[in-house]
Amino acid sequence: MFESLTGNSRVKEVLKRMLATGRLPGALLFVGEEGIGKRLFALEVARALNCRTPVELEACGRCSACARILQINYPTSVDSDDWKQMIWTNHRDVGMVVAPKRVLRVEQMRAIEREANFRPVEGKARVFLIDEADKLNDNSANALLKVLEEPPSTSHLILITSRPAMLLPTILSRCQLIRFAPLSPAEIEGYLTKNKLVDPSSARIRARAASGSIARALSGDLQTFNAQRKAMLTVLEALVVSDNRAQLLRSAEQLNEAQFKEEFEERLDVLETLIRDAWMLSLGSPREQLVNEDLANDLVAIGKKMNPSKAAAWILEIEDMREQLIVNINKKVATDALFLQMASGVIPQKRFSVK
Ligand SMILES: [Zn+2]
């Protein structure tokens, strides 16, 4: 069932509608960030088509066909020759290809064309996934064109990529594009917790640090994230508790140091979550509802001194600055101005507008 997959409810609706009307295109292109479940959605399409006891045209998730489609026989060796073959699932109509090294190869596309031209062996439709489709080069892309243009009605190709700009126009124009959105922190946290993938106490922090990707939540660098939180907590304390403007300017300085250049917006995100948390505490919300639950002690102290109407204004100011970042403002000047403006407590007009 699509409902068992995390997030992207709009994509679920689109795919369900295609299945329900019998108009699933022969060639689909799943586009979206790494680690948000594109492969699982593709396999779910294959299950819906081949399930033995479908429920309202969706896969039951329990029959033997449903189970076997999720069992992918990845080669166990690192020998790239083994990765040049079609990688079959335990269902004889569902397979995939992945790039053995940096490119998807012509012979892999020929294998897909050959297999796509066979009738289904045991189910109702053959489904082939082309993972990392951005690794098609001119030759392999050309080898794919014919079957992509007119796949037999019982075969479906699903190309998957996080870098659609790398695909040739001839490929793009032959596929129906399905765009996946990044997952929300709540969706990621739910997934991590339900599947017991991380220590429950870190699930919320990881979800928050993941920028929409389950893969990043699992591999994420908690150390960096914790350092960011510590730095932004210092800002909030200087604003709320000590009214320490010198500290605010030092923090603004640090935020703009070269080593943190890439982290600038992440740090603004973090600052926002800390303000929201302290704000919620000041309004009497329980600690369990905080994003930064593990920092509750510090945040309680800040929340006690915080004026809730100021918190609302601060979040608006940060959002305002974020908007300004899209155009080319001087970040250092803007950060100084932001922090001092926040400290002054005056509700902002658009301050950093470019002349
Ligand atoms: Zn089933």
mmCIF file of C-alpha atoms and ligand atoms in Angstrom:
data_model
loop_
_atom_site.group_PDB
_atom_site.id
_atom_site.type_symbol
_atom_site.label_atom_id
_atom_site.label_comp_id
_atom_site.label_asym_id
_atom_site.label_seq_id
_atom_site.Cartn_x
_atom_site.Cartn_y
_atom_site.Cartn_z
ATOM 1 C CA MET A 1 0.000 0.000 0.000
ATOM 2 C CA PHE A 2 1.276 3.464 -0.784
ATOM 3 C CA GLU A 3 0.127 4.572 2.663
ATOM 4 C CA SER A 4 2.905 2.484 4.206
ATOM 5 C CA LEU A 5 5.497 4.709 2.499
ATOM 6 C CA THR A 6 6.740 7.880 4.129
ATOM 7 C CA GLY A 7 5.681 11.327 2.913
ATOM 8 C CA ASN A 8 4.976 12.621 -0.602
ATOM 9 C CA SER A 9 1.214 12.268 -0.377
ATOM 10 C CA ARG A 10 0.799 14.170 -3.646
ATOM 11 C CA VAL A 11 2.969 11.642 -5.494
ATOM 12 C CA LYS A 12 0.926 8.840 -3.936
ATOM 13 C CA GLU A 13 -2.280 10.419 -5.237
ATOM 14 C CA VAL A 14 -0.850 10.853 -8.735
ATOM 15 C CA LEU A 15 0.395 7.256 -8.939
ATOM 16 C CA LYS A 16 -2.809 5.835 -7.487
ATOM 17 C CA ARG A 17 -4.829 7.767 -10.027
ATOM 18 C CA MET A 18 -2.652 6.498 -12.873
ATOM 19 C CA LEU A 19 -3.099 2.935 -11.650
ATOM 20 C CA ALA A 20 -6.839 3.356 -11.112
ATOM 21 C CA THR A 21 -7.469 4.693 -14.606
ATOM 22 C CA GLY A 22 -5.190 2.119 -16.204
ATOM 23 C CA ARG A 23 -3.075 4.960 -17.556
ATOM 24 C CA LEU A 24 0.269 4.298 -15.992
ATOM 25 C CA PRO A 25 2.757 5.630 -18.575
ATOM 26 C CA GLY A 26 5.269 3.236 -20.072
ATOM 27 C CA ALA A 27 8.133 5.487 -18.988
ATOM 28 C CA LEU A 28 8.222 7.379 -15.720
ATOM 29 C CA LEU A 29 10.968 9.594 -14.350
ATOM 30 C CA PHE A 30 11.136 9.910 -10.568
ATOM 31 C CA VAL A 31 12.996 13.063 -9.617
ATOM 32 C CA GLY A 32 13.937 14.176 -6.125
ATOM 33 C CA GLU A 33 16.700 14.343 -3.564
ATOM 34 C CA GLU A 34 18.697 11.297 -2.512
ATOM 35 C CA GLY A 35 17.272 9.259 0.292
ATOM 36 C CA ILE A 36 13.605 10.198 0.211
ATOM 37 C CA GLY A 37 12.182 6.901 -0.985
ATOM 38 C CA LYS A 38 12.012 7.113 -4.789
ATOM 39 C CA ARG A 39 13.110 3.472 -5.206
ATOM 40 C CA LEU A 40 10.521 2.268 -2.692
ATOM 41 C CA PHE A 41 7.805 4.154 -4.535
ATOM 42 C CA ALA A 42 8.946 2.556 -7.802
ATOM 43 C CA LEU A 43 8.840 -0.898 -6.243
ATOM 44 C CA GLU A 44 5.408 -0.109 -4.817
ATOM 45 C CA VAL A 45 4.201 0.598 -8.365
ATOM 46 C CA ALA A 46 5.591 -2.792 -9.405
ATOM 47 C CA ARG A 47 3.779 -4.412 -6.471
ATOM 48 C CA ALA A 48 0.470 -2.711 -7.287
ATOM 49 C CA LEU A 49 0.713 -4.065 -10.849
ATOM 50 C CA ASN A 50 1.626 -7.599 -9.823
ATOM 51 C CA CYS A 51 -0.104 -8.142 -6.465
ATOM 52 C CA ARG A 52 -2.161 -11.328 -6.374
ATOM 53 C CA THR A 53 -4.799 -9.962 -4.025
ATOM 54 C CA PRO A 54 -4.862 -6.217 -4.645
ATOM 55 C CA VAL A 55 -6.954 -3.953 -2.433
ATOM 56 C CA GLU A 56 -8.652 -1.241 -4.509
ATOM 57 C CA LEU A 57 -5.895 -1.504 -7.120
ATOM 58 C CA GLU A 58 -3.127 -1.135 -4.538
ATOM 59 C CA ALA A 59 -0.737 -3.861 -3.455
ATOM 60 C CA CYS A 60 -1.866 -5.901 -0.464
ATOM 61 C CA GLY A 61 1.676 -5.984 0.878
ATOM 62 C CA ARG A 62 1.176 -9.533 2.141
ATOM 63 C CA CYS A 63 0.970 -11.927 -0.800
ATOM 64 C CA SER A 64 4.005 -13.765 -2.114
ATOM 65 C CA ALA A 65 4.342 -11.464 -5.144
ATOM 66 C CA CYS A 66 4.349 -8.357 -2.926
ATOM 67 C CA ALA A 67 6.952 -9.873 -0.638
ATOM 68 C CA ARG A 68 9.267 -11.048 -3.407
ATOM 69 C CA ILE A 69 9.266 -7.735 -5.268
ATOM 70 C CA LEU A 70 10.972 -6.127 -2.283
ATOM 71 C CA GLN A 71 13.689 -8.797 -2.280
ATOM 72 C CA ILE A 72 16.396 -7.448 -4.582
ATOM 73 C CA ASN A 73 19.278 -9.737 -5.452
ATOM 74 C CA TYR A 74 22.120 -7.243 -5.407
ATOM 75 C CA PRO A 75 25.460 -8.836 -6.342
ATOM 76 C CA THR A 76 27.463 -9.683 -3.263
ATOM 77 C CA SER A 77 30.818 -8.967 -4.917
ATOM 78 C CA VAL A 78 32.424 -5.627 -5.670
ATOM 79 C CA ASP A 79 33.459 -6.835 -9.128
ATOM 80 C CA SER A 80 31.904 -4.285 -11.475
ATOM 81 C CA ASP A 81 31.201 -7.002 -14.065
ATOM 82 C CA ASP A 82 28.624 -8.487 -11.702
ATOM 83 C CA TRP A 83 26.881 -5.115 -11.501
ATOM 84 C CA LYS A 84 26.525 -4.851 -15.295
ATOM 85 C CA GLN A 85 23.788 -7.474 -15.355
ATOM 86 C CA MET A 86 20.108 -6.950 -14.782
ATOM 87 C CA ILE A 87 19.615 -7.148 -11.034
ATOM 88 C CA TRP A 88 16.452 -9.138 -10.518
ATOM 89 C CA THR A 89 14.149 -9.126 -7.561
ATOM 90 C CA ASN A 90 12.749 -12.455 -6.431
ATOM 91 C CA HIS A 91 9.808 -11.724 -8.720
ATOM 92 C CA ARG A 92 10.601 -12.718 -12.288
ATOM 93 C CA ASP A 93 9.004 -9.633 -13.818
ATOM 94 C CA VAL A 94 10.690 -6.951 -11.752
ATOM 95 C CA GLY A 95 14.321 -5.942 -12.112
ATOM 96 C CA MET A 96 16.640 -2.976 -12.025
ATOM 97 C CA VAL A 97 19.939 -1.705 -13.319
ATOM 98 C CA VAL A 98 22.430 0.457 -11.459
ATOM 99 C CA ALA A 99 25.605 2.069 -12.738
ATOM 100 C CA PRO A 100 28.486 -0.397 -12.242
ATOM 101 C CA LYS A 101 30.899 2.509 -11.989
ATOM 102 C CA ARG A 102 30.371 6.034 -13.165
ATOM 103 C CA VAL A 103 28.173 5.263 -16.136
ATOM 104 C CA LEU A 104 25.201 3.130 -17.025
ATOM 105 C CA ARG A 105 26.259 0.935 -19.912
ATOM 106 C CA VAL A 106 24.876 0.212 -23.351
ATOM 107 C CA GLU A 107 24.574 -3.513 -22.635
ATOM 108 C CA GLN A 108 22.437 -2.757 -19.592
ATOM 109 C CA MET A 109 20.016 -0.759 -21.728
ATOM 110 C CA ARG A 110 19.958 -3.563 -24.318
ATOM 111 C CA ALA A 111 19.108 -6.007 -21.543
ATOM 112 C CA ILE A 112 16.216 -3.786 -20.500
ATOM 113 C CA GLU A 113 14.959 -3.520 -24.057
ATOM 114 C CA ARG A 114 15.158 -7.299 -24.508
ATOM 115 C CA GLU A 115 13.389 -8.065 -21.237
ATOM 116 C CA ALA A 116 10.762 -5.345 -21.743
ATOM 117 C CA ASN A 117 9.766 -7.017 -24.997
ATOM 118 C CA PHE A 118 8.850 -10.281 -23.251
ATOM 119 C CA ARG A 119 5.356 -10.864 -21.924
ATOM 120 C CA PRO A 120 5.123 -11.002 -18.135
ATOM 121 C CA VAL A 121 6.430 -14.336 -16.867
ATOM 122 C CA GLU A 122 4.416 -14.698 -13.711
ATOM 123 C CA GLY A 123 2.586 -11.463 -12.989
ATOM 124 C CA LYS A 124 0.590 -8.927 -14.968
ATOM 125 C CA ALA A 125 3.307 -6.423 -15.850
ATOM 126 C CA ARG A 126 7.058 -6.181 -16.158
ATOM 127 C CA VAL A 127 8.696 -3.287 -14.362
ATOM 128 C CA PHE A 128 12.311 -2.187 -14.744
ATOM 129 C CA LEU A 129 14.005 0.442 -12.636
ATOM 130 C CA ILE A 130 16.916 2.461 -13.981
ATOM 131 C CA ASP A 131 18.606 3.809 -10.895
ATOM 132 C CA GLU A 132 20.806 6.917 -11.076
ATOM 133 C CA ALA A 133 19.529 7.595 -14.589
ATOM 134 C CA ASP A 134 21.750 10.700 -14.655
ATOM 135 C CA LYS A 135 24.589 8.246 -15.289
ATOM 136 C CA LEU A 136 23.348 7.443 -18.766
ATOM 137 C CA ASN A 137 25.923 8.697 -21.259
ATOM 138 C CA ASP A 138 25.178 9.494 -24.892
ATOM 139 C CA ASN A 139 25.614 5.897 -26.007
ATOM 140 C CA SER A 140 23.582 4.224 -23.310
ATOM 141 C CA ALA A 141 20.889 6.901 -23.517
ATOM 142 C CA ASN A 142 20.581 6.280 -27.251
ATOM 143 C CA ALA A 143 20.372 2.544 -26.672
ATOM 144 C CA LEU A 144 17.399 3.185 -24.413
ATOM 145 C CA LEU A 145 15.461 5.550 -26.661
ATOM 146 C CA LYS A 146 13.556 3.026 -28.722
ATOM 147 C CA VAL A 147 12.071 1.065 -25.848
ATOM 148 C CA LEU A 148 11.485 4.293 -23.933
ATOM 149 C CA GLU A 149 9.448 5.629 -26.804
ATOM 150 C CA GLU A 150 7.190 2.668 -27.222
ATOM 151 C CA PRO A 151 7.439 0.125 -24.465
ATOM 152 C CA PRO A 152 5.073 -2.839 -24.873
ATOM 153 C CA SER A 153 1.849 -2.173 -22.956
ATOM 154 C CA THR A 154 2.724 -4.729 -20.313
ATOM 155 C CA SER A 155 6.155 -3.203 -19.549
ATOM 156 C CA HIS A 156 6.978 -0.102 -17.548
ATOM 157 C CA LEU A 157 10.304 1.660 -17.159
ATOM 158 C CA ILE A 158 10.937 3.832 -14.130
ATOM 159 C CA LEU A 159 14.004 6.077 -14.309
ATOM 160 C CA ILE A 160 15.207 7.467 -10.997
ATOM 161 C CA THR A 161 17.454 10.453 -10.451
ATOM 162 C CA SER A 162 18.352 13.235 -8.055
ATOM 163 C CA ARG A 163 20.017 15.194 -10.888
ATOM 164 C CA PRO A 164 17.507 15.560 -13.723
ATOM 165 C CA ALA A 165 19.534 18.359 -15.328
ATOM 166 C CA MET A 166 22.109 15.711 -16.320
ATOM 167 C CA LEU A 167 19.620 13.843 -18.500
ATOM 168 C CA LEU A 168 19.508 14.349 -22.247
ATOM 169 C CA PRO A 169 16.427 16.164 -23.568
ATOM 170 C CA THR A 170 15.625 13.110 -25.689
ATOM 171 C CA ILE A 171 15.264 11.065 -22.498
ATOM 172 C CA LEU A 172 13.371 13.739 -20.560
ATOM 173 C CA SER A 173 10.870 14.272 -23.341
ATOM 174 C CA ARG A 174 9.955 10.573 -23.442
ATOM 175 C CA CYS A 175 9.237 10.211 -19.729
ATOM 176 C CA GLN A 176 6.394 11.370 -17.559
ATOM 177 C CA LEU A 177 8.058 13.309 -14.777
ATOM 178 C CA ILE A 178 7.053 12.683 -11.165
ATOM 179 C CA ARG A 179 8.634 15.124 -8.750
ATOM 180 C CA PHE A 180 9.260 14.097 -5.146
ATOM 181 C CA ALA A 181 9.396 16.676 -2.360
ATOM 182 C CA PRO A 182 11.825 16.586 0.553
ATOM 183 C CA LEU A 183 10.306 14.978 3.649
ATOM 184 C CA SER A 184 9.210 17.040 6.636
ATOM 185 C CA PRO A 185 11.100 16.607 9.927
ATOM 186 C CA ALA A 186 7.975 15.009 11.439
ATOM 187 C CA GLU A 187 7.776 12.490 8.574
ATOM 188 C CA ILE A 188 11.448 11.597 8.966
ATOM 189 C CA GLU A 189 11.193 11.299 12.731
ATOM 190 C CA GLY A 190 8.146 9.058 12.349
ATOM 191 C CA TYR A 191 10.031 6.841 9.916
ATOM 192 C CA LEU A 192 13.169 6.585 12.066
ATOM 193 C CA THR A 193 11.134 5.785 15.167
ATOM 194 C CA LYS A 194 8.738 3.323 13.546
ATOM 195 C CA ASN A 195 11.586 1.341 12.017
ATOM 196 C CA LYS A 196 13.780 1.613 15.119
ATOM 197 C CA LEU A 197 16.658 2.873 12.989
ATOM 198 C CA VAL A 198 18.277 5.164 15.525
ATOM 199 C CA ASP A 199 18.403 5.625 19.247
ATOM 200 C CA PRO A 200 14.964 7.149 20.016
ATOM 201 C CA SER A 201 16.502 10.066 21.907
ATOM 202 C CA SER A 202 18.334 11.226 18.770
ATOM 203 C CA ALA A 203 15.488 10.689 16.259
ATOM 204 C CA ARG A 204 14.075 14.199 16.532
ATOM 205 C CA ILE A 205 17.458 15.901 16.266
ATOM 206 C CA ARG A 206 18.466 13.756 13.335
ATOM 207 C CA ALA A 207 15.149 14.415 11.596
ATOM 208 C CA ARG A 208 15.585 18.139 12.102
ATOM 209 C CA ALA A 209 19.158 18.080 10.800
ATOM 210 C CA ALA A 210 18.315 15.962 7.758
ATOM 211 C CA SER A 211 17.034 18.650 5.351
ATOM 212 C CA GLY A 212 14.330 16.374 4.055
ATOM 213 C CA SER A 213 16.278 13.169 3.404
ATOM 214 C CA ILE A 214 16.029 9.946 5.384
ATOM 215 C CA ALA A 215 19.448 8.932 4.082
ATOM 216 C CA ARG A 216 20.925 12.114 5.506
ATOM 217 C CA ALA A 217 19.104 11.589 8.807
ATOM 218 C CA LEU A 218 20.796 8.202 9.076
ATOM 219 C CA SER A 219 24.241 9.313 7.984
ATOM 220 C CA GLY A 220 23.974 12.843 9.359
ATOM 221 C CA ASP A 221 26.788 14.437 11.247
ATOM 222 C CA LEU A 222 25.337 15.019 14.696
ATOM 223 C CA GLN A 223 28.552 16.588 15.903
ATOM 224 C CA THR A 224 28.278 19.453 13.427
ATOM 225 C CA PHE A 225 24.618 19.853 14.193
ATOM 226 C CA ASN A 226 25.292 20.002 17.926
ATOM 227 C CA ALA A 227 28.030 22.596 17.406
ATOM 228 C CA GLN A 228 25.572 24.678 15.381
ATOM 229 C CA ARG A 229 22.994 24.438 18.132
ATOM 230 C CA LYS A 230 25.512 25.452 20.770
ATOM 231 C CA ALA A 231 26.555 28.521 18.764
ATOM 232 C CA MET A 232 22.955 29.582 18.165
ATOM 233 C CA LEU A 233 22.009 28.952 21.784
ATOM 234 C CA THR A 234 24.701 31.482 22.682
ATOM 235 C CA VAL A 235 22.993 33.999 20.408
ATOM 236 C CA LEU A 236 19.624 33.397 22.024
ATOM 237 C CA GLU A 237 21.062 33.689 25.529
ATOM 238 C CA ALA A 238 22.772 36.960 24.612
ATOM 239 C CA LEU A 239 19.451 38.236 23.257
ATOM 240 C CA VAL A 240 17.167 37.123 26.033
ATOM 241 C CA VAL A 241 19.136 36.571 29.218
ATOM 242 C CA SER A 242 22.220 38.796 29.246
ATOM 243 C CA ASP A 243 21.337 41.459 26.646
ATOM 244 C CA ASN A 244 24.979 41.216 25.605
ATOM 245 C CA ARG A 245 25.432 43.098 22.330
ATOM 246 C CA ALA A 246 29.164 42.480 22.171
ATOM 247 C CA GLN A 247 28.450 38.761 22.243
ATOM 248 C CA LEU A 248 25.872 39.171 19.489
ATOM 249 C CA LEU A 249 28.383 40.897 17.241
ATOM 250 C CA ARG A 250 30.969 38.200 17.995
ATOM 251 C CA SER A 251 28.379 35.562 17.053
ATOM 252 C CA ALA A 252 27.523 37.424 13.863
ATOM 253 C CA GLU A 253 31.235 37.480 13.092
ATOM 254 C CA GLN A 254 31.535 33.740 13.702
ATOM 255 C CA LEU A 255 28.481 32.969 11.597
ATOM 256 C CA ASN A 256 30.264 34.576 8.664
ATOM 257 C CA GLU A 257 33.632 32.906 9.120
ATOM 258 C CA ALA A 258 34.793 31.075 6.034
ATOM 259 C CA GLN A 259 34.747 27.656 7.679
ATOM 260 C CA PHE A 260 31.017 28.029 8.356
ATOM 261 C CA LYS A 261 30.148 29.531 4.979
ATOM 262 C CA GLU A 262 28.268 26.466 3.836
ATOM 263 C CA GLU A 263 26.412 26.281 7.115
ATOM 264 C CA PHE A 264 25.047 29.815 7.147
ATOM 265 C CA GLU A 265 21.444 28.957 6.353
ATOM 266 C CA GLU A 266 21.491 25.770 8.399
ATOM 267 C CA ARG A 267 22.491 27.889 11.361
ATOM 268 C CA LEU A 268 19.606 30.251 10.738
ATOM 269 C CA ASP A 269 17.302 27.196 10.675
ATOM 270 C CA VAL A 270 18.736 26.082 13.976
ATOM 271 C CA LEU A 271 18.296 29.526 15.524
ATOM 272 C CA GLU A 272 14.663 29.489 14.452
ATOM 273 C CA THR A 273 14.005 26.119 16.053
ATOM 274 C CA LEU A 274 15.591 27.314 19.302
ATOM 275 C CA ILE A 275 13.466 30.478 19.341
ATOM 276 C CA ARG A 276 10.336 28.439 18.666
ATOM 277 C CA ASP A 277 11.205 26.014 21.453
ATOM 278 C CA ALA A 278 11.852 28.740 24.031
ATOM 279 C CA TRP A 279 8.691 30.468 22.884
ATOM 280 C CA MET A 280 6.631 27.304 23.324
ATOM 281 C CA LEU A 281 8.067 26.825 26.806
ATOM 282 C CA SER A 282 7.190 30.416 27.695
ATOM 283 C CA LEU A 283 3.614 29.622 26.698
ATOM 284 C CA GLY A 284 3.598 26.533 28.932
ATOM 285 C CA SER A 285 4.082 23.764 26.330
ATOM 286 C CA PRO A 286 5.553 20.496 27.677
ATOM 287 C CA ARG A 287 9.203 19.699 27.004
ATOM 288 C CA GLU A 288 8.304 16.630 24.931
ATOM 289 C CA GLN A 289 7.018 18.892 22.169
ATOM 290 C CA LEU A 290 10.336 20.642 21.649
ATOM 291 C CA VAL A 291 12.520 20.066 18.634
ATOM 292 C CA ASN A 292 15.586 20.473 20.844
ATOM 293 C CA GLU A 293 14.218 18.478 23.725
ATOM 294 C CA ASP A 294 17.701 17.594 24.942
ATOM 295 C CA LEU A 295 18.444 21.312 25.475
ATOM 296 C CA ALA A 296 15.269 21.783 27.522
ATOM 297 C CA ASN A 297 17.095 22.970 30.649
ATOM 298 C CA ASP A 298 18.796 25.830 28.829
ATOM 299 C CA LEU A 299 15.634 26.646 26.926
ATOM 300 C CA VAL A 300 13.494 26.764 30.070
ATOM 301 C CA ALA A 301 15.804 29.441 31.483
ATOM 302 C CA ILE A 302 15.506 31.416 28.241
ATOM 303 C CA GLY A 303 11.742 30.870 27.997
ATOM 304 C CA LYS A 304 11.222 32.331 31.476
ATOM 305 C CA LYS A 305 12.734 35.639 30.397
ATOM 306 C CA MET A 306 11.354 35.695 26.905
ATOM 307 C CA ASN A 307 8.628 38.000 25.733
ATOM 308 C CA PRO A 308 6.434 35.859 23.462
ATOM 309 C CA SER A 309 5.520 38.724 21.151
ATOM 310 C CA LYS A 310 9.221 39.385 20.592
ATOM 311 C CA ALA A 311 9.790 35.751 19.653
ATOM 312 C CA ALA A 312 7.184 36.046 16.935
ATOM 313 C CA ALA A 313 8.865 39.183 15.598
ATOM 314 C CA TRP A 314 12.287 37.493 15.612
ATOM 315 C CA ILE A 315 11.078 34.618 13.500
ATOM 316 C CA LEU A 316 9.645 37.106 11.024
ATOM 317 C CA GLU A 317 12.960 38.934 10.953
ATOM 318 C CA ILE A 318 14.888 35.753 10.250
ATOM 319 C CA GLU A 319 12.456 34.865 7.476
ATOM 320 C CA ASP A 320 12.842 38.376 6.150
ATOM 321 C CA MET A 321 16.602 38.007 6.048
ATOM 322 C CA ARG A 322 16.323 34.627 4.379
ATOM 323 C CA GLU A 323 14.308 36.198 1.621
ATOM 324 C CA GLN A 324 16.953 38.867 1.227
ATOM 325 C CA LEU A 325 19.645 36.201 0.948
ATOM 326 C CA ILE A 326 18.197 35.130 -2.362
ATOM 327 C CA VAL A 327 19.464 38.392 -3.807
ATOM 328 C CA ASN A 328 23.062 39.178 -3.269
ATOM 329 C CA ILE A 329 23.303 40.999 0.030
ATOM 330 C CA ASN A 330 26.394 41.300 2.201
ATOM 331 C CA LYS A 331 25.766 38.519 4.686
ATOM 332 C CA LYS A 332 28.022 39.935 7.355
ATOM 333 C CA VAL A 333 26.330 43.349 7.345
ATOM 334 C CA ALA A 334 22.916 41.698 7.238
ATOM 335 C CA THR A 335 23.734 39.395 10.169
ATOM 336 C CA ASP A 336 24.986 42.273 12.328
ATOM 337 C CA ALA A 337 21.850 44.197 11.501
ATOM 338 C CA LEU A 338 19.626 41.198 12.170
ATOM 339 C CA PHE A 339 21.065 40.483 15.616
ATOM 340 C CA LEU A 340 21.083 44.122 16.692
ATOM 341 C CA GLN A 341 17.580 44.597 15.405
ATOM 342 C CA MET A 342 16.449 41.562 17.349
ATOM 343 C CA ALA A 343 18.129 42.950 20.464
ATOM 344 C CA SER A 344 16.487 46.355 20.062
ATOM 345 C CA GLY A 345 13.047 44.815 20.173
ATOM 346 C CA VAL A 346 11.597 47.091 17.539
ATOM 347 C CA ILE A 347 9.301 45.345 15.103
ATOM 348 C CA PRO A 348 11.132 45.450 11.782
ATOM 349 C CA GLN A 349 10.335 46.930 8.473
ATOM 350 C CA LYS A 350 12.166 45.487 5.486
ATOM 351 C CA ARG A 351 15.614 46.552 6.521
ATOM 352 C CA PHE A 352 18.079 44.972 4.157
ATOM 353 C CA SER A 353 16.398 45.910 0.972
ATOM 354 C CA VAL A 354 18.791 46.333 -1.894
ATOM 355 C CA LYS A 355 18.897 49.684 -3.544
HETATM 356 ZN ZN ZN B 1 0.026 -8.505 -2.731
#
